[in-house]
Amino acid sequence: MAGFHIKQIVLLLLLVCCAHAHTHIRNLIIDGKTLERGKCIRPYESNFNFPVKGVDNEQIVCRTTSMSASSTDMCDVKAGSTMTIEFHEEEDSGSRAIEGKHYGPCIAYLSKMTSDGQPSGWFKIFEQGYDSSSKKWCIDTLNANDGKLDIEIPGDIEDGDYLLRGEIIALHLAEKKGGAEFYNNCVQLTISGGSGTATPELVQIPGVYAEDDPGIYFNLYDGYKSYSIPGPKVYKAGSVAAVNPKAPGNGDTESSSSAGGEDDNGGEDDNGGEDDNGGEDDKEPTTSSSSRKGNGSPPDDDANPSPTDDDDSKSSSPAASTKPTSSPKPPCTRPRRRRRNVDARRRIAEL
């Protein structure tokens, strides 16, 4: 019986703890003006500050069953400006953002709204997780800043109606799969003044997270030193062109092109023209091409001969890189004609 009462007490303590550990986006601050609670935020459920559990739960989108845009005001925001979303446990703006041990990341996404108020595809515009140098989480920063989180709106997105999805992922129970808690709400914005050149990669929610993602399935009590924030990379204005890597091999192409200019040093190709023995010019390119080894040109079979390739081994030898004046050469017709002419002149001179 005593054990039963102890279990009840523990359960009651847990319930009391958790009842004061929830949060929601209470209000916005736009152009320095603090808006009233719920203004331009999709309608709250009756348990407005309770978390969503499960990455495939439909409530993970906006934590509401009301996904109609008509029931919520639109707030005007300029592209390139910074607005503030404000998290609080309770309806009162004086309450803290969230219980201090509910460590986890803060994330924000944007999505263009369809004509019926649905998201068309999300891209991440903000994230803050764990700082290993200060050993602080985003939750620590949020509580220290009275629940305020500044979000910059990219300056190059298209004008139009958007949903901004703010989210806290609490990891205090995430050592078990399915234990992570999602505190998310959606804000309706009309964004104007953007250049319209942005092409961010879009993701779907649900769909962007998996229960075994390192940032979702995470043990806070196992001596961690780092943390990987789940989801895609953050999109910043102009960052698509900036962060996309060059095509594979571009770095190699650049280095080989600068080295390729050194092929002029292989002007040894012209060495064949120095052969006065006649008829041998056509054989010189083989020798001079092997003499380029080490000039920065891509390696070829002649520069890296195989043990069974005797001809290539000879052409890549040190002797092959100099003018072969002393090496024996096959007889050619031109020297023989010169000897006949000399003999004929001698006979004429004797007569």
Short mmCIF file of C-alpha atoms in Angstrom, two decimals:
data_model
loop_
_atom_site.label_atom_id
_atom_site.label_comp_id
_atom_site.label_asym_id
_atom_site.label_seq_id
_atom_site.Cartn_x
_atom_site.Cartn_y
_atom_site.Cartn_z
CA MET A 1 0.00 0.00 0.00
CA ALA A 2 2.83 2.33 0.84
CA GLY A 3 4.39 1.62 -2.55
CA PHE A 4 1.10 2.50 -4.22
CA HIS A 5 0.99 5.88 -2.48
CA ILE A 6 4.60 6.59 -3.46
CA LYS A 7 3.76 5.92 -7.11
CA GLN A 8 0.78 8.25 -6.89
CA ILE A 9 2.93 10.98 -5.37
CA VAL A 10 5.59 10.60 -8.08
CA LEU A 11 2.94 10.72 -10.79
CA LEU A 12 1.38 13.81 -9.21
CA LEU A 13 4.75 15.54 -9.07
CA LEU A 14 5.36 14.74 -12.72
CA LEU A 15 1.98 16.12 -13.68
CA VAL A 16 2.57 19.30 -11.70
CA CYS A 17 6.00 19.69 -13.29
CA CYS A 18 4.76 19.13 -16.81
CA ALA A 19 1.73 21.36 -16.34
CA HIS A 20 4.12 24.30 -15.98
CA ALA A 21 6.62 23.17 -18.60
CA HIS A 22 4.67 23.84 -21.79
CA THR A 23 4.82 26.82 -24.12
CA HIS A 24 3.31 28.53 -27.16
CA ILE A 25 3.93 31.51 -29.43
CA ARG A 26 1.94 34.11 -27.50
CA ASN A 27 2.48 37.22 -29.62
CA LEU A 28 4.55 38.93 -32.32
CA ILE A 29 6.65 42.08 -32.38
CA ILE A 30 6.70 43.75 -35.83
CA ASP A 31 8.37 47.07 -36.57
CA GLY A 32 8.94 47.52 -32.86
CA LYS A 33 5.24 47.16 -32.02
CA THR A 34 4.10 44.37 -29.69
CA LEU A 35 0.87 42.85 -30.98
CA GLU A 36 -1.89 41.44 -28.81
CA ARG A 37 -1.91 37.76 -27.93
CA GLY A 38 -2.91 35.54 -30.86
CA LYS A 39 -2.82 38.33 -33.45
CA CYS A 40 -1.98 36.79 -36.88
CA ILE A 41 -1.38 33.39 -35.21
CA ARG A 42 -3.40 30.35 -36.27
CA PRO A 43 -6.10 29.60 -33.64
CA TYR A 44 -4.96 27.85 -30.47
CA GLU A 45 -6.47 24.60 -29.28
CA SER A 46 -7.97 24.43 -25.78
CA ASN A 47 -4.71 22.87 -24.56
CA PHE A 48 -2.80 25.64 -26.32
CA ASN A 49 0.52 25.07 -24.56
CA PHE A 50 0.61 21.25 -24.73
CA PRO A 51 3.20 19.61 -26.99
CA VAL A 52 2.75 17.57 -30.14
CA LYS A 53 4.21 14.06 -29.93
CA GLY A 54 5.27 12.05 -32.99
CA VAL A 55 6.95 13.32 -36.15
CA ASP A 56 4.09 12.10 -38.36
CA ASN A 57 1.35 13.73 -36.30
CA GLU A 58 -0.64 16.17 -38.47
CA GLN A 59 -0.65 18.60 -35.54
CA ILE A 60 3.09 19.01 -36.04
CA VAL A 61 2.31 21.47 -38.84
CA CYS A 62 0.72 24.31 -36.83
CA ARG A 63 -0.58 22.65 -33.62
CA THR A 64 -4.16 23.47 -34.60
CA THR A 65 -7.09 21.82 -36.32
CA SER A 66 -8.04 25.14 -37.93
CA MET A 67 -5.94 25.42 -41.09
CA SER A 68 -8.16 28.01 -42.77
CA ALA A 69 -6.54 31.36 -43.44
CA SER A 70 -9.85 33.19 -43.17
CA SER A 71 -10.03 32.72 -39.40
CA THR A 72 -6.73 34.53 -38.80
CA ASP A 73 -5.54 38.08 -39.53
CA MET A 74 -2.62 38.72 -41.87
CA CYS A 75 0.33 40.78 -40.62
CA ASP A 76 2.39 42.87 -43.05
CA VAL A 77 6.15 42.34 -42.96
CA LYS A 78 8.91 43.66 -45.20
CA ALA A 79 11.30 41.22 -46.82
CA GLY A 80 14.76 41.68 -45.34
CA SER A 81 13.38 42.93 -42.01
CA THR A 82 13.60 41.26 -38.61
CA MET A 83 10.48 40.39 -36.64
CA THR A 84 10.14 38.78 -33.22
CA ILE A 85 8.10 35.81 -32.09
CA GLU A 86 7.51 35.59 -28.35
CA PHE A 87 7.16 32.26 -26.51
CA HIS A 88 5.45 31.99 -23.11
CA GLU A 89 4.20 29.13 -20.96
CA GLU A 90 0.91 30.82 -20.15
CA GLU A 91 -1.37 33.45 -21.61
CA ASP A 92 0.31 36.00 -19.36
CA SER A 93 3.22 37.77 -21.08
CA GLY A 94 5.05 37.82 -17.74
CA SER A 95 5.40 34.04 -17.67
CA ARG A 96 8.68 32.43 -18.66
CA ALA A 97 9.24 31.01 -22.11
CA ILE A 98 9.52 27.36 -21.07
CA GLU A 99 10.73 25.25 -18.16
CA GLY A 100 14.50 25.59 -17.99
CA LYS A 101 15.34 21.89 -18.22
CA HIS A 102 13.39 21.37 -21.43
CA TYR A 103 16.55 21.74 -23.48
CA GLY A 104 16.34 21.71 -27.23
CA PRO A 105 16.59 23.76 -30.42
CA CYS A 106 14.54 26.70 -31.68
CA ILE A 107 13.65 26.58 -35.39
CA ALA A 108 11.63 28.68 -37.84
CA TYR A 109 10.32 27.82 -41.31
CA LEU A 110 8.52 29.77 -44.03
CA SER A 111 6.03 28.50 -46.61
CA LYS A 112 4.01 30.21 -49.31
CA MET A 113 0.30 29.84 -48.58
CA THR A 114 -2.02 28.29 -51.12
CA SER A 115 -5.38 29.94 -51.90
CA ASP A 116 -7.06 27.80 -49.23
CA GLY A 117 -4.49 28.64 -46.57
CA GLN A 118 -2.39 25.49 -46.77
CA PRO A 119 1.41 25.45 -46.79
CA SER A 120 2.90 24.72 -50.20
CA GLY A 121 6.38 23.67 -49.03
CA TRP A 122 8.64 24.79 -46.20
CA PHE A 123 12.17 26.20 -46.07
CA LYS A 124 14.12 26.85 -42.88
CA ILE A 125 15.07 30.47 -42.12
CA PHE A 126 16.32 30.18 -38.54
CA GLU A 127 17.83 27.68 -36.14
CA GLN A 128 19.64 27.76 -32.83
CA GLY A 129 20.64 24.64 -30.93
CA TYR A 130 23.44 23.90 -28.48
CA ASP A 131 26.56 26.04 -28.11
CA SER A 132 29.32 23.72 -26.94
CA SER A 133 31.60 26.62 -25.95
CA SER A 134 29.09 28.21 -23.56
CA LYS A 135 27.21 24.95 -22.91
CA LYS A 136 23.97 26.84 -23.48
CA TRP A 137 20.89 25.80 -25.41
CA CYS A 138 18.48 28.02 -27.31
CA ILE A 139 16.08 27.53 -24.40
CA ASP A 140 18.58 29.24 -22.10
CA THR A 141 18.81 32.21 -24.47
CA LEU A 142 15.04 32.32 -24.86
CA ASN A 143 14.35 32.41 -21.13
CA ALA A 144 17.06 35.02 -20.61
CA ASN A 145 15.41 37.16 -23.31
CA ASP A 146 11.85 37.00 -21.90
CA GLY A 147 10.79 34.50 -24.56
CA LYS A 148 11.72 36.73 -27.50
CA LEU A 149 13.24 35.17 -30.60
CA ASP A 150 14.32 37.41 -33.50
CA ILE A 151 13.67 36.03 -36.98
CA GLU A 152 15.06 37.64 -40.13
CA ILE A 153 12.84 37.43 -43.21
CA PRO A 154 14.95 36.74 -46.34
CA GLY A 155 15.10 39.76 -48.62
CA ASP A 156 15.01 37.84 -51.91
CA ILE A 157 11.79 35.84 -51.56
CA GLU A 158 8.69 36.47 -53.64
CA ASP A 159 6.00 38.81 -52.40
CA GLY A 160 2.88 37.08 -51.17
CA ASP A 161 1.10 35.42 -48.27
CA TYR A 162 3.20 33.13 -46.10
CA LEU A 163 3.03 30.93 -43.05
CA LEU A 164 5.87 31.32 -40.58
CA ARG A 165 6.20 28.22 -38.40
CA GLY A 166 8.05 28.76 -35.12
CA GLU A 167 9.09 25.68 -33.19
CA ILE A 168 10.80 24.49 -30.02
CA ILE A 169 11.80 20.82 -29.78
CA ALA A 170 12.12 19.78 -26.13
CA LEU A 171 14.47 16.82 -25.65
CA HIS A 172 14.08 16.02 -21.93
CA LEU A 173 12.29 12.75 -22.81
CA ALA A 174 13.98 12.14 -26.17
CA GLU A 175 16.28 9.37 -24.96
CA LYS A 176 13.41 7.13 -26.06
CA LYS A 177 12.12 7.16 -29.62
CA GLY A 178 8.94 9.20 -29.84
CA GLY A 179 9.79 11.10 -26.67
CA ALA A 180 10.65 14.47 -28.24
CA GLU A 181 8.09 17.22 -27.67
CA PHE A 182 7.22 19.73 -30.39
CA TYR A 183 5.94 23.19 -29.46
CA ASN A 184 5.01 24.89 -32.71
CA ASN A 185 2.61 27.55 -33.95
CA CYS A 186 2.02 29.18 -37.33
CA VAL A 187 1.90 32.91 -38.06
CA GLN A 188 0.20 34.40 -41.14
CA LEU A 189 2.25 37.05 -42.91
CA THR A 190 1.93 39.13 -46.04
CA ILE A 191 5.52 39.71 -47.13
CA SER A 192 6.42 42.44 -49.62
CA GLY A 193 9.50 44.16 -50.98
CA GLY A 194 11.45 41.02 -51.86
CA SER A 195 13.44 40.65 -55.06
CA GLY A 196 11.74 37.36 -55.92
CA THR A 197 15.00 35.66 -56.92
CA ALA A 198 15.08 33.12 -54.08
CA THR A 199 14.94 29.43 -54.97
CA PRO A 200 15.19 27.66 -51.61
CA GLU A 201 14.90 23.91 -51.37
CA LEU A 202 11.46 23.00 -50.01
CA VAL A 203 10.56 20.27 -47.53
CA GLN A 204 7.26 18.86 -46.34
CA ILE A 205 5.93 18.84 -42.77
CA PRO A 206 5.18 16.15 -41.70
CA GLY A 207 8.00 14.44 -43.54
CA VAL A 208 11.05 16.53 -42.73
CA TYR A 209 11.78 14.67 -39.47
CA ALA A 210 12.21 10.99 -38.59
CA GLU A 211 11.98 9.48 -35.12
CA ASP A 212 15.57 8.23 -35.33
CA ASP A 213 17.09 11.53 -36.53
CA PRO A 214 20.07 12.38 -34.29
CA GLY A 215 18.42 15.69 -33.37
CA ILE A 216 15.08 14.02 -32.47
CA TYR A 217 16.26 10.82 -30.77
CA PHE A 218 18.77 12.32 -28.35
CA ASN A 219 19.90 11.58 -24.81
CA LEU A 220 20.40 14.68 -22.68
CA TYR A 221 21.71 12.57 -19.83
CA ASP A 222 24.57 10.80 -21.56
CA GLY A 223 27.40 13.33 -21.47
CA TYR A 224 26.81 14.89 -24.87
CA LYS A 225 29.31 17.39 -26.28
CA SER A 226 27.50 18.43 -29.46
CA TYR A 227 24.07 18.37 -31.05
CA SER A 228 22.84 18.20 -34.67
CA ILE A 229 19.77 20.34 -35.34
CA PRO A 230 17.24 18.34 -37.38
CA GLY A 231 15.86 19.41 -40.74
CA PRO A 232 17.40 21.14 -43.77
CA LYS A 233 20.03 23.86 -43.79
CA VAL A 234 18.98 27.43 -43.07
CA TYR A 235 18.19 29.52 -46.13
CA LYS A 236 19.63 33.02 -46.15
CA ALA A 237 19.03 35.64 -48.83
CA GLY A 238 21.24 34.75 -51.77
CA SER A 239 22.57 31.64 -50.07
CA VAL A 240 21.42 29.15 -52.71
CA ALA A 241 24.02 30.38 -55.17
CA ALA A 242 26.54 30.94 -52.39
CA VAL A 243 26.36 27.54 -50.71
CA ASN A 244 25.87 25.34 -53.75
CA PRO A 245 29.23 23.61 -54.32
CA LYS A 246 30.92 24.02 -57.66
CA ALA A 247 30.42 21.20 -60.10
CA PRO A 248 32.53 18.15 -59.22
CA GLY A 249 36.08 18.60 -60.40
CA ASN A 250 35.91 22.38 -60.69
CA GLY A 251 38.68 22.74 -58.17
CA ASP A 252 40.79 20.24 -60.05
CA THR A 253 40.01 21.97 -63.31
CA GLU A 254 41.19 25.26 -61.91
CA SER A 255 44.46 23.87 -60.63
CA SER A 256 45.11 21.87 -63.76
CA SER A 257 44.35 24.84 -65.98
CA SER A 258 46.92 26.97 -64.16
CA ALA A 259 49.35 24.12 -64.34
CA GLY A 260 48.38 23.59 -67.93
CA GLY A 261 50.02 26.88 -68.80
CA GLU A 262 53.25 25.14 -67.97
CA ASP A 263 52.80 23.00 -71.02
CA ASP A 264 54.55 25.83 -72.80
CA ASN A 265 57.62 24.76 -70.88
CA GLY A 266 57.25 21.57 -72.77
CA GLY A 267 58.31 23.63 -75.76
CA GLU A 268 60.60 20.64 -75.90
CA ASP A 269 58.22 19.59 -78.65
CA ASP A 270 60.26 21.92 -80.83
CA ASN A 271 63.42 20.00 -80.02
CA GLY A 272 62.62 17.66 -82.84
CA GLY A 273 63.19 20.48 -85.30
CA GLU A 274 66.81 20.62 -84.16
CA ASP A 275 67.58 17.24 -85.61
CA ASP A 276 69.83 17.68 -88.62
CA ASN A 277 69.97 14.00 -89.43
CA GLY A 278 66.87 14.37 -91.56
CA GLY A 279 63.67 12.37 -91.47
CA GLU A 280 63.75 12.08 -87.67
CA ASP A 281 61.44 15.01 -86.81
CA ASP A 282 58.33 12.86 -86.77
CA LYS A 283 59.73 10.70 -83.98
CA GLU A 284 60.53 13.53 -81.57
CA PRO A 285 57.00 14.23 -80.18
CA THR A 286 57.07 10.84 -78.44
CA THR A 287 60.28 11.76 -76.65
CA SER A 288 59.20 15.31 -75.78
CA SER A 289 55.79 14.26 -74.47
CA SER A 290 57.42 11.94 -72.00
CA SER A 291 59.77 14.74 -70.95
CA ARG A 292 56.75 16.77 -69.70
CA LYS A 293 56.36 14.52 -66.69
CA GLY A 294 56.20 16.71 -63.61
CA ASN A 295 55.05 19.89 -65.42
CA GLY A 296 51.58 19.72 -63.88
CA SER A 297 49.81 17.94 -66.72
CA PRO A 298 47.50 15.03 -65.81
CA PRO A 299 49.41 11.76 -65.54
CA ASP A 300 49.22 9.37 -68.47
CA ASP A 301 50.43 5.88 -69.22
CA ASP A 302 53.80 7.12 -70.45
CA ALA A 303 54.40 9.03 -67.22
CA ASN A 304 53.39 5.98 -65.14
CA PRO A 305 54.60 2.99 -67.15
CA SER A 306 53.55 -0.50 -66.32
CA PRO A 307 56.30 -3.10 -65.84
CA THR A 308 55.22 -4.97 -68.97
CA ASP A 309 55.16 -1.95 -71.28
CA ASP A 310 58.77 -1.83 -72.52
CA ASP A 311 58.26 0.95 -75.06
CA ASP A 312 56.61 3.25 -72.50
CA SER A 313 59.35 2.49 -69.99
CA LYS A 314 61.97 3.52 -72.46
CA SER A 315 60.18 6.73 -73.44
CA SER A 316 59.85 7.81 -69.79
CA SER A 317 63.51 7.13 -68.94
CA PRO A 318 65.85 10.10 -68.24
CA ALA A 319 67.70 9.52 -71.50
CA ALA A 320 64.49 9.96 -73.45
CA SER A 321 64.00 13.49 -72.11
CA THR A 322 67.16 14.81 -73.86
CA LYS A 323 68.02 15.12 -77.53
CA PRO A 324 69.03 11.57 -78.59
CA THR A 325 72.14 12.60 -80.55
CA SER A 326 74.25 9.69 -79.33
CA SER A 327 71.60 6.98 -79.58
CA PRO A 328 71.76 4.75 -82.66
CA LYS A 329 69.18 5.44 -85.30
CA PRO A 330 67.95 3.34 -88.15
CA PRO A 331 69.50 4.16 -91.51
CA CYS A 332 67.65 6.69 -93.56
CA THR A 333 67.82 7.49 -97.26
CA ARG A 334 68.98 11.10 -97.06
CA PRO A 335 72.52 10.47 -95.68
CA ARG A 336 73.09 7.74 -98.30
CA ARG A 337 72.26 10.12 -101.12
CA ARG A 338 74.78 12.60 -99.67
CA ARG A 339 77.56 9.92 -99.72
CA ARG A 340 76.88 9.08 -103.42
CA ASN A 341 77.10 12.78 -104.31
CA VAL A 342 80.45 13.11 -102.51
CA ASP A 343 81.88 10.05 -104.28
CA ALA A 344 80.75 11.38 -107.67
CA ARG A 345 82.45 14.72 -107.04
CA ARG A 346 85.71 12.98 -106.11
CA ARG A 347 85.69 10.98 -109.34
CA ILE A 348 85.07 14.11 -111.40
CA ALA A 349 87.90 15.90 -109.61
CA GLU A 350 90.33 13.02 -110.37
CA LEU A 351 89.48 13.19 -114.08
#
